Coordinates of C-alpha atoms and ligand atoms in Angstrom, one line a residue:
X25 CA 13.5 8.0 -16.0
X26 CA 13.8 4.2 -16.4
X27 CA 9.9 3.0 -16.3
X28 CA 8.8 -0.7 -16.3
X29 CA 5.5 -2.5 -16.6
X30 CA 5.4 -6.2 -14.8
X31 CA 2.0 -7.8 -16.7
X32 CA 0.4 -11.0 -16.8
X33 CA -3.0 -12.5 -15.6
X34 CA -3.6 -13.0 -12.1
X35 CA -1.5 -14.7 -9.9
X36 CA 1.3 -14.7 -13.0
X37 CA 4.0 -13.5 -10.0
X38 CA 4.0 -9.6 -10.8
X39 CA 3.2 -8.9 -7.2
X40 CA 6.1 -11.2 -5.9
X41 CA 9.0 -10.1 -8.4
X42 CA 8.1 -6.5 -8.1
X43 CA 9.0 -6.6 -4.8
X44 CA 12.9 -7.6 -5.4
X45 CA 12.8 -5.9 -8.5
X46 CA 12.4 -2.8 -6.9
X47 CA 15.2 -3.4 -4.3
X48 CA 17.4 -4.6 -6.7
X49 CA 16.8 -1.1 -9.6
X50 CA 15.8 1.5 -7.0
X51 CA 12.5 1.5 -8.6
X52 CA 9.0 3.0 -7.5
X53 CA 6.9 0.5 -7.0
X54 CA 3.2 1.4 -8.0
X55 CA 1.2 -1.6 -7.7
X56 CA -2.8 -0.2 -8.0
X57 CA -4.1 -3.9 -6.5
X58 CA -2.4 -2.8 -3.4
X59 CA -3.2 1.4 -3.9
X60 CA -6.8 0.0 -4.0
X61 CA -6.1 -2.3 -0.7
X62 CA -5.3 0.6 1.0
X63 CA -8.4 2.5 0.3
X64 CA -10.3 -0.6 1.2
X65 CA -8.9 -0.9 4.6
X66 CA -9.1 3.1 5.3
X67 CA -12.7 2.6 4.8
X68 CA -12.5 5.3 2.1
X69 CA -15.5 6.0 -0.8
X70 CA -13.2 4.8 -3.2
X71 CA -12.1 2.0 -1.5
X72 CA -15.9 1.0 -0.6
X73 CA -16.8 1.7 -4.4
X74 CA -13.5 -0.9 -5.5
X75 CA -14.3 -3.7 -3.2
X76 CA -17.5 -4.0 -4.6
X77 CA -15.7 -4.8 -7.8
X78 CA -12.6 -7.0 -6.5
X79 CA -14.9 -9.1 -4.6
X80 CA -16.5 -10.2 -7.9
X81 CA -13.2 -11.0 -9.4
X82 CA -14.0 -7.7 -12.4
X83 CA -11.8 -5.0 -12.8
X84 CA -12.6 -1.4 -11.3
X85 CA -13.1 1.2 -13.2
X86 CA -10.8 3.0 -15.4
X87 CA -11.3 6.4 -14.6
X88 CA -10.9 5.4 -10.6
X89 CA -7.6 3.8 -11.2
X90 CA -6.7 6.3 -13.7
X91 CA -6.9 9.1 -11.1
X92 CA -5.1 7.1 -8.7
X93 CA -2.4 6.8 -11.0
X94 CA -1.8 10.3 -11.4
X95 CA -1.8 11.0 -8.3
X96 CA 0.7 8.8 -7.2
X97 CA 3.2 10.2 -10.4
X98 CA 2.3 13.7 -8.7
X99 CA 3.2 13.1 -5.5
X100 CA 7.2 11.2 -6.7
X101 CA 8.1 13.7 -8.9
X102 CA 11.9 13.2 -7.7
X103 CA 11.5 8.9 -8.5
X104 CA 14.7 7.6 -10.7
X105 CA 11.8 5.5 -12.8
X106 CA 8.2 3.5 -11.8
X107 CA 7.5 0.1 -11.6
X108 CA 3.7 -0.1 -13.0
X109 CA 2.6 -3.8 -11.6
X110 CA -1.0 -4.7 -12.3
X111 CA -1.4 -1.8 -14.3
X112 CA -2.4 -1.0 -17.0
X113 CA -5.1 -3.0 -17.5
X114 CA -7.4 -2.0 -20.2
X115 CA -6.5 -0.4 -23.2
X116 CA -8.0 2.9 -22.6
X117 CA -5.6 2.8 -19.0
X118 CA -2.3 2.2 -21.6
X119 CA -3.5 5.0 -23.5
X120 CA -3.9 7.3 -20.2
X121 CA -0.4 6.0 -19.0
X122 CA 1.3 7.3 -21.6
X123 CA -0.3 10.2 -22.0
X124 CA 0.2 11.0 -18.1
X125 CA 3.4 10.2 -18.9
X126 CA 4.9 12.0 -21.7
X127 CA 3.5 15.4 -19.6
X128 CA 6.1 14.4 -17.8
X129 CA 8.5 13.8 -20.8
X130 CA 9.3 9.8 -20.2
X131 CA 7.8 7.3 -21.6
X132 CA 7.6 3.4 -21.0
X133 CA 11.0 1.1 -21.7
X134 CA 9.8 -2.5 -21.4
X135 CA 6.5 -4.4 -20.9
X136 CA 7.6 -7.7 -19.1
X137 CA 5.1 -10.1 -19.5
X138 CA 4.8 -13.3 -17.3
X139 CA 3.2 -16.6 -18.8
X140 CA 1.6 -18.9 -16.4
X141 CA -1.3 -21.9 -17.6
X142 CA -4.7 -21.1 -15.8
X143 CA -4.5 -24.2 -13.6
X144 CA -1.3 -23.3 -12.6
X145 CA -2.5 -20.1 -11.7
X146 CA -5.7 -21.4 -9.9
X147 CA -3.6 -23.1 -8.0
X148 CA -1.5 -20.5 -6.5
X149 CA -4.1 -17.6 -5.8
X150 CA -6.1 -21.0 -3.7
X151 CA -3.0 -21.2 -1.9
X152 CA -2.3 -17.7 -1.6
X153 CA -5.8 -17.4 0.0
X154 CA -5.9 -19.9 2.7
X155 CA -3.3 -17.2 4.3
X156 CA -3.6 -13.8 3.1
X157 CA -7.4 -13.3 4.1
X158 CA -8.1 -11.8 0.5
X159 CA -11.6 -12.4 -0.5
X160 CA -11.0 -12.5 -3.8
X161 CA -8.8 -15.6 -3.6
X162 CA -10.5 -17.8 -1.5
X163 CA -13.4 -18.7 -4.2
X164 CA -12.4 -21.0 -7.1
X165 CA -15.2 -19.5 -8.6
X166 CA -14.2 -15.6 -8.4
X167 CA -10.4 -16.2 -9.4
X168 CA -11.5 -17.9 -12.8
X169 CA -13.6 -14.9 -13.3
X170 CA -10.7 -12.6 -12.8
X171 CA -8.8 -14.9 -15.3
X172 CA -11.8 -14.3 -18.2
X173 CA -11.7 -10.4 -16.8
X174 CA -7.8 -10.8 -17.5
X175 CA -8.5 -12.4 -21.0
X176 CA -11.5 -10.3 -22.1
X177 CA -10.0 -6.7 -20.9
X178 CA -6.3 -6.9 -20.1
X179 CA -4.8 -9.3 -22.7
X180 CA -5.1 -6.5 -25.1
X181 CA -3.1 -4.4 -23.4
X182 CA 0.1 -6.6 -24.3
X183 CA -0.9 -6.2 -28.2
X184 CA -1.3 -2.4 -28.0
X185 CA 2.7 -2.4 -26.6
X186 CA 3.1 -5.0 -28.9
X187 CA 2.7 -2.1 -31.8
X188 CA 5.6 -0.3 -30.5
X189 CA 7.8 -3.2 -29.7
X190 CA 8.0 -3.0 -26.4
X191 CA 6.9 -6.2 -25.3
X192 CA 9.4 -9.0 -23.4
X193 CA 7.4 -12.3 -23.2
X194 CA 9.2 -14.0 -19.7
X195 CA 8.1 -17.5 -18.6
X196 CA 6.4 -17.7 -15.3
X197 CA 6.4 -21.0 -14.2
X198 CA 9.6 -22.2 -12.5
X199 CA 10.9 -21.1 -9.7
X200 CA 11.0 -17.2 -7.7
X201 CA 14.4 -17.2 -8.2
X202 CA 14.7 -18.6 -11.9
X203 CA 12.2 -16.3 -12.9
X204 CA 13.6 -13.0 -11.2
X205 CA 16.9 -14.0 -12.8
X206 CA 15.1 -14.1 -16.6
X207 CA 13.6 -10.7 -15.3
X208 CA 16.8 -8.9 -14.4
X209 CA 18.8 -10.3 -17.7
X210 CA 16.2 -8.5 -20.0
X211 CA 16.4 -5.7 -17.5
X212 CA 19.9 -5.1 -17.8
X213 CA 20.1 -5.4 -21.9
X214 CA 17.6 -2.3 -21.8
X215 CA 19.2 -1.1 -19.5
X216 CA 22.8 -0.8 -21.6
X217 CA 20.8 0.0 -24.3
Ligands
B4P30 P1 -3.7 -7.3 -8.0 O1 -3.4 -6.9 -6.6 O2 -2.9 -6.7 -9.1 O3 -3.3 -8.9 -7.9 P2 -3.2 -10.1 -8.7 O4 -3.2 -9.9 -10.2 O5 -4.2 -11.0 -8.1 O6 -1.8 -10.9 -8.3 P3 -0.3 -10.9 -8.7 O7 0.0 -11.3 -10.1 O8 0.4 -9.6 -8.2 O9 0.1 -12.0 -7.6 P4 1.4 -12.8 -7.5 O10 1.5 -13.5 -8.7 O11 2.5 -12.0 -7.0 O12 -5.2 -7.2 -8.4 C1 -6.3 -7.5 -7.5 C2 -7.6 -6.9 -8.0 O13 -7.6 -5.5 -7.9 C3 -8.0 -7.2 -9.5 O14 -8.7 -8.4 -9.6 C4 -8.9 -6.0 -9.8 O15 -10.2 -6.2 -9.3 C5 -8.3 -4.9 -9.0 N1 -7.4 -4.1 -9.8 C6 -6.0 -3.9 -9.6 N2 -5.4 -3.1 -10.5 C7 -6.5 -2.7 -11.3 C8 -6.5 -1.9 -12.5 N3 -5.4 -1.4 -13.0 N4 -7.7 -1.7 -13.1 C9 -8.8 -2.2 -12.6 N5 -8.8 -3.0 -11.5 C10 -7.7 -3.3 -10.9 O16 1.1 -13.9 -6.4 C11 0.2 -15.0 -6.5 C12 0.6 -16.1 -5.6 O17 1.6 -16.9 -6.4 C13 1.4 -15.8 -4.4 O18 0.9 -16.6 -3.3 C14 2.9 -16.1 -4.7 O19 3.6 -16.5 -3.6 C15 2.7 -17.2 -5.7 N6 3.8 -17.2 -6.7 C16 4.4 -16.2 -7.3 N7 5.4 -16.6 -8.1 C17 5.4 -18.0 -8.0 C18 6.2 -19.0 -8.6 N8 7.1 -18.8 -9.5 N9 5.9 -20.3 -8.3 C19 4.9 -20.6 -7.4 N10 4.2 -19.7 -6.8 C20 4.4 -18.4 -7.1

């Protein structure tokens, strides 16, 4: 199995390049911002119990997405590799991850992380959300929590694959295109390797 994780703060473009990247490898996309979307608009107990969260721009917790996770892994047991996109997100969800998957004997080949400034990224979840009805990116206020969320919880995630060397550090800011193109070059070498 050829497993990826897309990471970077909010708005870094993991949500946008996971989509071609998963055309373009025959990946499984597993993207828990929109697993949890989907409970949200079912209406579900989890989904009421994660909006409460998202709305505030904090993470939700661990053992919620956790179990969502492995769930989803359950249910692809034929997938060629995962692409994990917005997840993990706390050190104690990296740890899970691998755990869940060396049961499965596989194990994660690359963390690619995206760099974008904060006012850059300000700037495009404010755009996004003039269009895309999310709550969470309509309120100046709520995305630059998610950003000190992002920087108090997740950032650590990067240094804990950092310790296996498994890290790719991509820039973020330049065009879809450019930056898809950076993507799939570092793809590829692990790829051959
Ligand atoms: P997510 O759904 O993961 O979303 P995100 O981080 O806000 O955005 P993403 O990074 O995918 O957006 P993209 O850049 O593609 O999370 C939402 C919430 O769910 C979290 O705040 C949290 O509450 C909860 N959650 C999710 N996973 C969790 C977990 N594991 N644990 C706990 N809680 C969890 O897009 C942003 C905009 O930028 C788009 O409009 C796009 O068009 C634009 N854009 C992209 N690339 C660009 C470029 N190169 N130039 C200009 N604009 C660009």
């Amino acid at each position: 199995m050829f497993n990826l994780i897309l990471f970077g703060p909010p708005g870094s473009g993991k949500g946008t390049q996971s989509e071609r990247l998963i055309e373009k490898y025959g990946l499984f996309h597993l993207s828990t911002g929109n697993l949890l979307r989907e409970e949200i608009v079912n209406q579900t107990q989890l989904g009421l119990e994660a909006k409460s969260y998202m709305d505030q721009g904090q993470l939700v917790p661990d053992e919620v997405v956790i179990g969502m996770i492995r769930s989803s892994l359950d249910s692809h047991p034929l997938a060629k590799g995962f692409l994990f996109d917005g997840f993990p997100r706390t050190v104690a969800q990296a740890e899970a991850l691998d755990k869940l998957l060396q049961e499965k004997n596989t194990e994660i080949v690359a963390v690619l992380a995206l760099g974008v400034s904060e006012e850059e990224l300000v700037q495009r979840l404010l755009n996004r959300g003039k269009t895309s009805g999310r709550s969470d990116d309509t309120n100046e206020g709520i995305i630059r929590a998610r950003i000190v969320e992002y920087e108090n919880k997740t950032a650590a995630v990067a240094k804990y694959y950092e310790a296996f060397d498994k890290v790719i550090r991509i820039e973020g800011e330049g065009s879809i295109d450019d930056i898809f193109d950076l993507l799939c070059k570092e793809i590829d070498l692990k790829k051959i390797a």
